Short mmCIF file of C-alpha atoms (C1' of nucleotides) in Angstrom, two decimals:
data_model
loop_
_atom_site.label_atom_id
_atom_site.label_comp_id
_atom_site.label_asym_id
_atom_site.label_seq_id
_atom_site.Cartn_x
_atom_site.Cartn_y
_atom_site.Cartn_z
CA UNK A 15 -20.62 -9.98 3.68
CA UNK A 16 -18.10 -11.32 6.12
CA UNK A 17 -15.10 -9.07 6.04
CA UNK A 18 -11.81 -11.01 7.17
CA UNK A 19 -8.95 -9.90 9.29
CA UNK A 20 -7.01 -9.04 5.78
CA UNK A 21 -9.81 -6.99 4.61
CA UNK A 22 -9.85 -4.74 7.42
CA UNK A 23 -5.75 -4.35 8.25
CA UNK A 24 -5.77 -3.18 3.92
CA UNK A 25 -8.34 -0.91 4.43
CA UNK A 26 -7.31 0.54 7.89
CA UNK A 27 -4.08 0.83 6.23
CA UNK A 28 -5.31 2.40 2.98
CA UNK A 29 -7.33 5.36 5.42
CA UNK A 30 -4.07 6.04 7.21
CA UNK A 31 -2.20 6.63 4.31
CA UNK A 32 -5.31 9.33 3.32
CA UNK A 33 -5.25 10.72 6.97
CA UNK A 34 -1.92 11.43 6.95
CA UNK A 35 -1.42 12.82 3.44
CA UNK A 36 -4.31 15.13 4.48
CA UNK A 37 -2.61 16.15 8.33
CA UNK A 38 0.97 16.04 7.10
CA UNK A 39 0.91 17.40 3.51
CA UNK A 40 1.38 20.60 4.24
CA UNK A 41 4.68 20.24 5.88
CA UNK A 42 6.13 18.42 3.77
CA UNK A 43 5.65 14.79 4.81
CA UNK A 44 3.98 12.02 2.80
CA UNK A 45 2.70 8.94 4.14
CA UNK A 46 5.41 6.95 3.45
CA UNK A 47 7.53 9.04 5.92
CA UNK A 48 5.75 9.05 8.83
CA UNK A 49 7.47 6.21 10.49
CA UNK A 50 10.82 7.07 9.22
CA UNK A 51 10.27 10.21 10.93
CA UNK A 52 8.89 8.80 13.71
CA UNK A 53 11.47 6.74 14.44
CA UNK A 54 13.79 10.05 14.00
CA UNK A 55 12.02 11.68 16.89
CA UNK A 56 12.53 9.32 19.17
CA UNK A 57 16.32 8.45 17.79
CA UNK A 58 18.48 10.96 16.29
CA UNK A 59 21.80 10.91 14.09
CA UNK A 60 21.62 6.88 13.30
CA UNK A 61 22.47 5.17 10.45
CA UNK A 62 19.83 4.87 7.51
CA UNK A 63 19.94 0.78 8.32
CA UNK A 64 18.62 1.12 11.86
CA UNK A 65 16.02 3.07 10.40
CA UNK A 66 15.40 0.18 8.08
CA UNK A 67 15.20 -2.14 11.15
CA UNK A 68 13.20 0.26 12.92
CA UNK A 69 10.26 0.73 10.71
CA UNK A 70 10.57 -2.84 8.90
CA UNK A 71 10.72 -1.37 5.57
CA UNK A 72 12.85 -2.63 3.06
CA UNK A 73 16.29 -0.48 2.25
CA UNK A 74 15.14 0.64 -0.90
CA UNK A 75 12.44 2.06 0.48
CA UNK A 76 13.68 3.71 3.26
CA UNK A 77 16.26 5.61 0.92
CA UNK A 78 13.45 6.90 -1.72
CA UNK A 79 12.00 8.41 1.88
CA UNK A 80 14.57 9.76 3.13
CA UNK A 81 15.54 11.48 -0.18
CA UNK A 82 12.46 12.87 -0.20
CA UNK A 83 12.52 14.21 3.46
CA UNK A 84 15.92 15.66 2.44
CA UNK A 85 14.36 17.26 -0.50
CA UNK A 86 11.71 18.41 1.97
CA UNK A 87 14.38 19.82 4.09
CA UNK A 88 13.60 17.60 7.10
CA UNK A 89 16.53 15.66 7.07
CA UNK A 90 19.96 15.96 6.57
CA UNK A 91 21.85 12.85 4.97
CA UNK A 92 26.08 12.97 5.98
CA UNK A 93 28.49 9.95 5.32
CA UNK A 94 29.83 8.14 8.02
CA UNK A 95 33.61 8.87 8.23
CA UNK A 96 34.35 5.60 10.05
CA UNK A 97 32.76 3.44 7.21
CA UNK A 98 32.48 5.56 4.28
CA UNK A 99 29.20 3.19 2.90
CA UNK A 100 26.90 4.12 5.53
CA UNK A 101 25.46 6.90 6.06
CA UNK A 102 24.23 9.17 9.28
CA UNK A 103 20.34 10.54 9.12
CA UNK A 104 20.07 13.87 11.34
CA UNK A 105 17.07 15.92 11.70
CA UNK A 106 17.16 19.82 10.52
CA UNK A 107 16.04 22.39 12.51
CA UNK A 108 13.10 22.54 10.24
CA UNK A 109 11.87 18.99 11.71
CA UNK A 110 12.15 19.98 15.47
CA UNK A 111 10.29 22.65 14.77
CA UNK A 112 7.05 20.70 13.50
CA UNK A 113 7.61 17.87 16.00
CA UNK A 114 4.40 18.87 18.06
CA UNK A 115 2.36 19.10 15.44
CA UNK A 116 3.33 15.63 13.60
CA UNK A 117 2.82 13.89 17.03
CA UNK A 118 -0.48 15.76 17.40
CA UNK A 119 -1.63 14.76 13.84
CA UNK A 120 0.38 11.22 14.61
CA UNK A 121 -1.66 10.69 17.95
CA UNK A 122 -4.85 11.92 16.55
CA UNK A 123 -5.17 8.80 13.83
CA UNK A 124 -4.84 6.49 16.68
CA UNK A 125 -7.42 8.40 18.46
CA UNK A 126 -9.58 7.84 15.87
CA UNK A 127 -9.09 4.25 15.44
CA UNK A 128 -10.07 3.74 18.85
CA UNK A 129 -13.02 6.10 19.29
CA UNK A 130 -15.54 4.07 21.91
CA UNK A 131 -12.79 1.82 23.14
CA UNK A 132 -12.47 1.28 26.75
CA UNK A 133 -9.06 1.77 27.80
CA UNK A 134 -8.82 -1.98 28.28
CA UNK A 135 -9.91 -2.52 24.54
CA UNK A 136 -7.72 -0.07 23.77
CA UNK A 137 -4.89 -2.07 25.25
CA UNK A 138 -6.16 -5.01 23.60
CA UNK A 139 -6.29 -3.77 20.42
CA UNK A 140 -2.76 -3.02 20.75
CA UNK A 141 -1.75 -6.06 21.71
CA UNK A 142 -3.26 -8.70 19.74
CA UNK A 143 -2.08 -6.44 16.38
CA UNK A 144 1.60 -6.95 17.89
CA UNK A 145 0.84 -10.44 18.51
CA UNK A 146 -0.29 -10.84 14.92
CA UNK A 147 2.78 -8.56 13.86
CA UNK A 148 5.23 -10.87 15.62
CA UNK A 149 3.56 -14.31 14.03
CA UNK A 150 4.48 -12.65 10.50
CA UNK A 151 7.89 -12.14 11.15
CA UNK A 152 9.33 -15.38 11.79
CA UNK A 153 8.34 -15.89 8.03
CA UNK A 154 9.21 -12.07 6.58
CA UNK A 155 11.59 -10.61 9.04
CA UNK A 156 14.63 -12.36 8.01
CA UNK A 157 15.54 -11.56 4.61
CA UNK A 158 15.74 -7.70 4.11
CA UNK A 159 12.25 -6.65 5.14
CA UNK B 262 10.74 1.19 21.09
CA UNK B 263 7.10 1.51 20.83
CA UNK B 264 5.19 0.88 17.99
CA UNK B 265 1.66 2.21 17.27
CA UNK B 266 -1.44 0.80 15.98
CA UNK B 267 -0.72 2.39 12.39
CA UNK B 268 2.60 0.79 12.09
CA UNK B 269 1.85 -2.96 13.21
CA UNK B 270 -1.11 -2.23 10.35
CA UNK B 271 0.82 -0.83 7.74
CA UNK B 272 3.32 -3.60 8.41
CA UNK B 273 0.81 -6.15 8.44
CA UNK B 274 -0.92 -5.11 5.15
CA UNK B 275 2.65 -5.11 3.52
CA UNK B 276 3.11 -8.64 4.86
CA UNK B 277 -0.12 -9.71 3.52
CA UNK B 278 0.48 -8.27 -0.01
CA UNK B 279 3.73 -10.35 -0.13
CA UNK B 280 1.70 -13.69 1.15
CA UNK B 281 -0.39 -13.37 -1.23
CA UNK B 282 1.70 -12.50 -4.02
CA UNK B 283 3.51 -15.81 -2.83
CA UNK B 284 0.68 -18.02 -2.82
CA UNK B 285 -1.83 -16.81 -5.43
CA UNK B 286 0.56 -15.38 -7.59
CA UNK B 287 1.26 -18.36 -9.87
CA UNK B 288 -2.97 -18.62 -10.71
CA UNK B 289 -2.37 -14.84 -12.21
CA UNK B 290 -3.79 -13.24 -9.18
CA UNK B 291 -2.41 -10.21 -7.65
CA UNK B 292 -2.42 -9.20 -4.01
CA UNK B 293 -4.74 -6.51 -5.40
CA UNK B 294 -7.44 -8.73 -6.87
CA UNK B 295 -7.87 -10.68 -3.90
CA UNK B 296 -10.71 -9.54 -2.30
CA UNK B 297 -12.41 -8.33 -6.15
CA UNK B 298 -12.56 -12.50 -6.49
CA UNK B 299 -13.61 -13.10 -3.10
CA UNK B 300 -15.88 -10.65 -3.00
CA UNK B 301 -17.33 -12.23 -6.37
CA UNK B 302 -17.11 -15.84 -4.86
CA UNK B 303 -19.48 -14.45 -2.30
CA UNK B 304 -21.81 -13.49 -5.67
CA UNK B 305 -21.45 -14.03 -9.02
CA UNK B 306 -22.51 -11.78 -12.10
CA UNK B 307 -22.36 -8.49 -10.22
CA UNK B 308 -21.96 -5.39 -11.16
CA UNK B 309 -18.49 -3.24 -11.05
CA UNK B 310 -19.84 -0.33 -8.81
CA UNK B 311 -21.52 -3.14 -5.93
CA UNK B 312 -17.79 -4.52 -6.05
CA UNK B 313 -16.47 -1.08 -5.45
CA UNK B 314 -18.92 -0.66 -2.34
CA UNK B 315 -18.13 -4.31 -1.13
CA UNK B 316 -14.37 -4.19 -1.23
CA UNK B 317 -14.40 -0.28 -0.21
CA UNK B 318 -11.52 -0.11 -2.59
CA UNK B 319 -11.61 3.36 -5.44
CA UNK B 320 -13.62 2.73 -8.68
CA UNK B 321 -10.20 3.34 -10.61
CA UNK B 322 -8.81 0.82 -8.80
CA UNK B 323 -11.31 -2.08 -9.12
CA UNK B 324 -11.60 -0.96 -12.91
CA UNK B 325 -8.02 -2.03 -13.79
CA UNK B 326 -8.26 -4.85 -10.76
CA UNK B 327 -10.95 -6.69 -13.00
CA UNK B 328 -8.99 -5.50 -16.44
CA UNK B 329 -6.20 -8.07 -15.13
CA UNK B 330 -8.46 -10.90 -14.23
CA UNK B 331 -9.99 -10.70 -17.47
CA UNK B 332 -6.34 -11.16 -18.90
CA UNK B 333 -5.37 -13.56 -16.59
CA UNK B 334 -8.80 -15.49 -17.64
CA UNK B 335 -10.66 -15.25 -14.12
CA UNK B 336 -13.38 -13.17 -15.20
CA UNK B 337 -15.66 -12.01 -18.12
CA UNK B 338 -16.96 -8.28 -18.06
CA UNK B 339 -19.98 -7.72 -20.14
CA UNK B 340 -22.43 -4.95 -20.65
CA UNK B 341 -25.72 -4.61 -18.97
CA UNK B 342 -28.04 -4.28 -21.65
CA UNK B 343 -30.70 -2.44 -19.40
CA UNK B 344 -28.01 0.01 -18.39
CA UNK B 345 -24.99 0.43 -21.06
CA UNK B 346 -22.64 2.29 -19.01
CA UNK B 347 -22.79 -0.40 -16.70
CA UNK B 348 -21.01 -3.79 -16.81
CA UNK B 349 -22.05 -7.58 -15.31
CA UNK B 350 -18.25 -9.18 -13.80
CA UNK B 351 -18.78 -13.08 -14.31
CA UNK B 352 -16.21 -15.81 -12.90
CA UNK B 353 -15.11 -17.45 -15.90
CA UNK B 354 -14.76 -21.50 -15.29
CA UNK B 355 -11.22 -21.39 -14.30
CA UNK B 356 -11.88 -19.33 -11.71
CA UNK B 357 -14.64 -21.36 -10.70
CA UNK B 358 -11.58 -24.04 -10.70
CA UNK B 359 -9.49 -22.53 -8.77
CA UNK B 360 -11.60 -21.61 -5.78
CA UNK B 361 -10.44 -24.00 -3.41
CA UNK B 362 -6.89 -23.26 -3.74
CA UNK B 363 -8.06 -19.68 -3.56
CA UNK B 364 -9.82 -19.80 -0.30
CA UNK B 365 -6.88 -22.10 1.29
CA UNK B 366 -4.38 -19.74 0.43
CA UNK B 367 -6.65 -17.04 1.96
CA UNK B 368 -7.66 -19.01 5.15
CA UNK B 369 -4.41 -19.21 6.07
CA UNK B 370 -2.98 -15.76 6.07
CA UNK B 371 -5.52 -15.50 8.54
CA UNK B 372 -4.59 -18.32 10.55
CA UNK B 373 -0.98 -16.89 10.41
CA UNK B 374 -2.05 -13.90 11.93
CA UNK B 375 -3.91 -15.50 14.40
CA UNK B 376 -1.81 -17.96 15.73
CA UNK B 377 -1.50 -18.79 19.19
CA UNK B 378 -4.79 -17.18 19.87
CA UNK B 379 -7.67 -18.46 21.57
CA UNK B 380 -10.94 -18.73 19.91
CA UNK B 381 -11.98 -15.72 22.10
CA UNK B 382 -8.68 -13.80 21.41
CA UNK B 383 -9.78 -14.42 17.69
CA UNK B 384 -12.87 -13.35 17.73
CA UNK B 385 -12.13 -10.49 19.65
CA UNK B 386 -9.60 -9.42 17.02
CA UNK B 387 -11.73 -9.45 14.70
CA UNK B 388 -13.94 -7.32 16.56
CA UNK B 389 -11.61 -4.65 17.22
CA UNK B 390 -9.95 -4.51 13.89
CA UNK B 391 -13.88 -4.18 12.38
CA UNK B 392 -14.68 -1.30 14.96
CA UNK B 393 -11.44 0.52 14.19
CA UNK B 394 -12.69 0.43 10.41
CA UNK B 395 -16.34 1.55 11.42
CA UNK B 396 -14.90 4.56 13.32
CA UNK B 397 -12.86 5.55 10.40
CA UNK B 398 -15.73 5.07 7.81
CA UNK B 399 -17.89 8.09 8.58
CA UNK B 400 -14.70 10.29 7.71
CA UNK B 401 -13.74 8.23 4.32
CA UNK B 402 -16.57 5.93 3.60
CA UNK B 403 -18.77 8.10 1.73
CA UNK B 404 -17.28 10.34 -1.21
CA UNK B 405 -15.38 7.13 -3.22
CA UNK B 406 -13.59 4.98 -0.91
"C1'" DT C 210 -38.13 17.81 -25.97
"C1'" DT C 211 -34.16 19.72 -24.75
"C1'" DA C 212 -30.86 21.22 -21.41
"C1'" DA C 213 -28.63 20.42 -16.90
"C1'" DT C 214 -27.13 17.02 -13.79
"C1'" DA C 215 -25.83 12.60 -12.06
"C1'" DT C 216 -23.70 8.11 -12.54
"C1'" DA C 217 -20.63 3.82 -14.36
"C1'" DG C 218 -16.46 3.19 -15.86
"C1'" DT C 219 -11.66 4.43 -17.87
"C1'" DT C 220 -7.29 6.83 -18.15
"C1'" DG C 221 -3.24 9.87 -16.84
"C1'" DC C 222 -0.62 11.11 -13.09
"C1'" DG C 223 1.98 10.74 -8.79
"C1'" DC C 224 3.27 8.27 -4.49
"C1'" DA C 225 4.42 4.02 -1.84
"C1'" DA C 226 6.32 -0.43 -1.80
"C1'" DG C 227 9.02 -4.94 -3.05
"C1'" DC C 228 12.48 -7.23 -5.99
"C1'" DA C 229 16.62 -7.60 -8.43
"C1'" DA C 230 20.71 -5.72 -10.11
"C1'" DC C 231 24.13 -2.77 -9.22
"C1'" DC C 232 28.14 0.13 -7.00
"C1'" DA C 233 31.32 1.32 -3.64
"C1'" DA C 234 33.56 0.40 0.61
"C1'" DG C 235 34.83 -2.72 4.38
"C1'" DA C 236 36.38 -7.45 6.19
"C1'" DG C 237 38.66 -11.90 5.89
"C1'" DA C 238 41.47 -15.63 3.96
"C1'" DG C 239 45.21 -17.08 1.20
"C1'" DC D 232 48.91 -7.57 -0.52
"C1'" DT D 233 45.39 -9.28 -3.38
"C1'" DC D 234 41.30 -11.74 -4.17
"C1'" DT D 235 36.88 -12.99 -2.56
"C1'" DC D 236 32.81 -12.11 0.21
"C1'" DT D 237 29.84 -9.18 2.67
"C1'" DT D 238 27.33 -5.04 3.50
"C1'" DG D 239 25.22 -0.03 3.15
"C1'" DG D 240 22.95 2.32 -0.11
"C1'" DT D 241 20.92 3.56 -4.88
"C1'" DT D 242 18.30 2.81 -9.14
"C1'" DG D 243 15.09 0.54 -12.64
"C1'" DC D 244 11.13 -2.07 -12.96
"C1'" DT D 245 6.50 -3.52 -11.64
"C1'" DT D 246 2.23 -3.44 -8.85
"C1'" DG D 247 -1.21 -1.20 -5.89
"C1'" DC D 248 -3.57 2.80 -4.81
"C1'" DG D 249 -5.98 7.66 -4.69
"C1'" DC D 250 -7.20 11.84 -7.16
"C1'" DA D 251 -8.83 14.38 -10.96
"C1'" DA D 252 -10.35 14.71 -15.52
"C1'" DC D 253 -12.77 12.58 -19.04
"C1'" DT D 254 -16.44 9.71 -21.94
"C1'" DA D 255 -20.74 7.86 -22.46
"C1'" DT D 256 -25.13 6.77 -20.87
"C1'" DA D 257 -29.19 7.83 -17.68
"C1'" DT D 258 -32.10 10.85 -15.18
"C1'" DT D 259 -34.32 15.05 -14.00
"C1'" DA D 260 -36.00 19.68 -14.64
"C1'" DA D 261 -37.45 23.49 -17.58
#
DNA sequence: TTAATATAGTTGCGCAAGCAACCAAGAGAG
DNA sequence: CTCTCTTGGTTGCTTGCGCAACTATATTAA
């Protein structure tokens, strides 16, 4: 049967969230963190709202994760002292110390999504899912994610 | 900052389940039951397991997938009488009623995604999303989805 | 024929996600 | 200054999903 573009992206998505319960498990991290976390990597010390902008999840979301990382002891949460609401997301020891081995894990799942892809496929592939990405957001980006 | 192929598809499924909520959800359809009824648009009067294997969704799953269409009225589940554990999933009349409306609705998520593409850019989307699933189906496909 | 094994489907549990309602703190307008 | 409005974050509720354990029927082997 003729599988469409929704098909795949939900099952694709489904797998990932298998792979990296399997990879990341262990430390600590479910699959609902990995961008969070990702996103911590590469920015430290922001505000849990960037993080919401960042990874396009919506608020209430983003705090049930980063609870959890705190729980996990992979995050540390501290209030913002010049606007008491917020809140500032730091990284514990603990989390620089697995770094390598997320990103390993991280890189490998996109390895194997593009296992037999030419380097300009792999490209492609890239792109046109950001192009698709970007035609959704007009319509969902807005609001609160 | 960059975003990999895991996020823009974990956003995109998210996206989609929110569509579809949006669109089918006043005919008592689910983003989850989506592709159960395509899937049994495609072919009628099948039974649970081959629906589990076509949607590559878990058993559990599809179980209480069809449990809601039946209450919503979309389907009938009755026993095969040549094998009683297993049961025969019949479209019930109003689903049979609703099939139009289903399939615009689920034309144009895709046509969302896709906009601004070329027919080639399409097709090759398609493509690549469907050998990104291949790859990952040797690792996951066999055991129970 | 009976005992072991496999298979179709269901149920309990836990995690991820969106929505809506809420709280507490800041910002603006009178 | 106070009253309203906005905004960062949390919590309760519901749905979707995978895993593991279970029931009931089928199949196969002894």
């Amino acid at each position: 049967m003729h599988k469409s573009h929704g098909q795949r992206i939900g099952y694709l998505s489904r797998m990932s969230h298998r792979y990296f319960s399997e990879k990341l498990g262990a430390m600590g991290i479910g699959p609902g963190q990995t961008f969070i976390l990702k996103s911590l990597y590469h920015e430290d010390g922001v505000h849990q709202e960037s993080l919401v902008d960042n990874c396009q999840l919506h608020k209430a979301n983003v705090a049930r994760a980063l609870a959890k990382l705190e729980e996990n002891g992979l995050v540390k949460r501290e209030s913002d002292l010049n606007d008491k609401r917020a809140k500032l997301i730091r990284l514990t020891p603990k989390a620089i110390e697995i770094k390598d081995d997320f990103f390993t894990a991280f890189r490998s799942w996109s390895e194997m999504l593009t296992q037999g892809f030419t380097d300009k496929e792999k490209e492609l592939s890239f792109e046109l899912l950001d192009r698709m990405a970007a035609n959704v957001e007009p319509y969902y980006g807005d609001k609160n994610n």
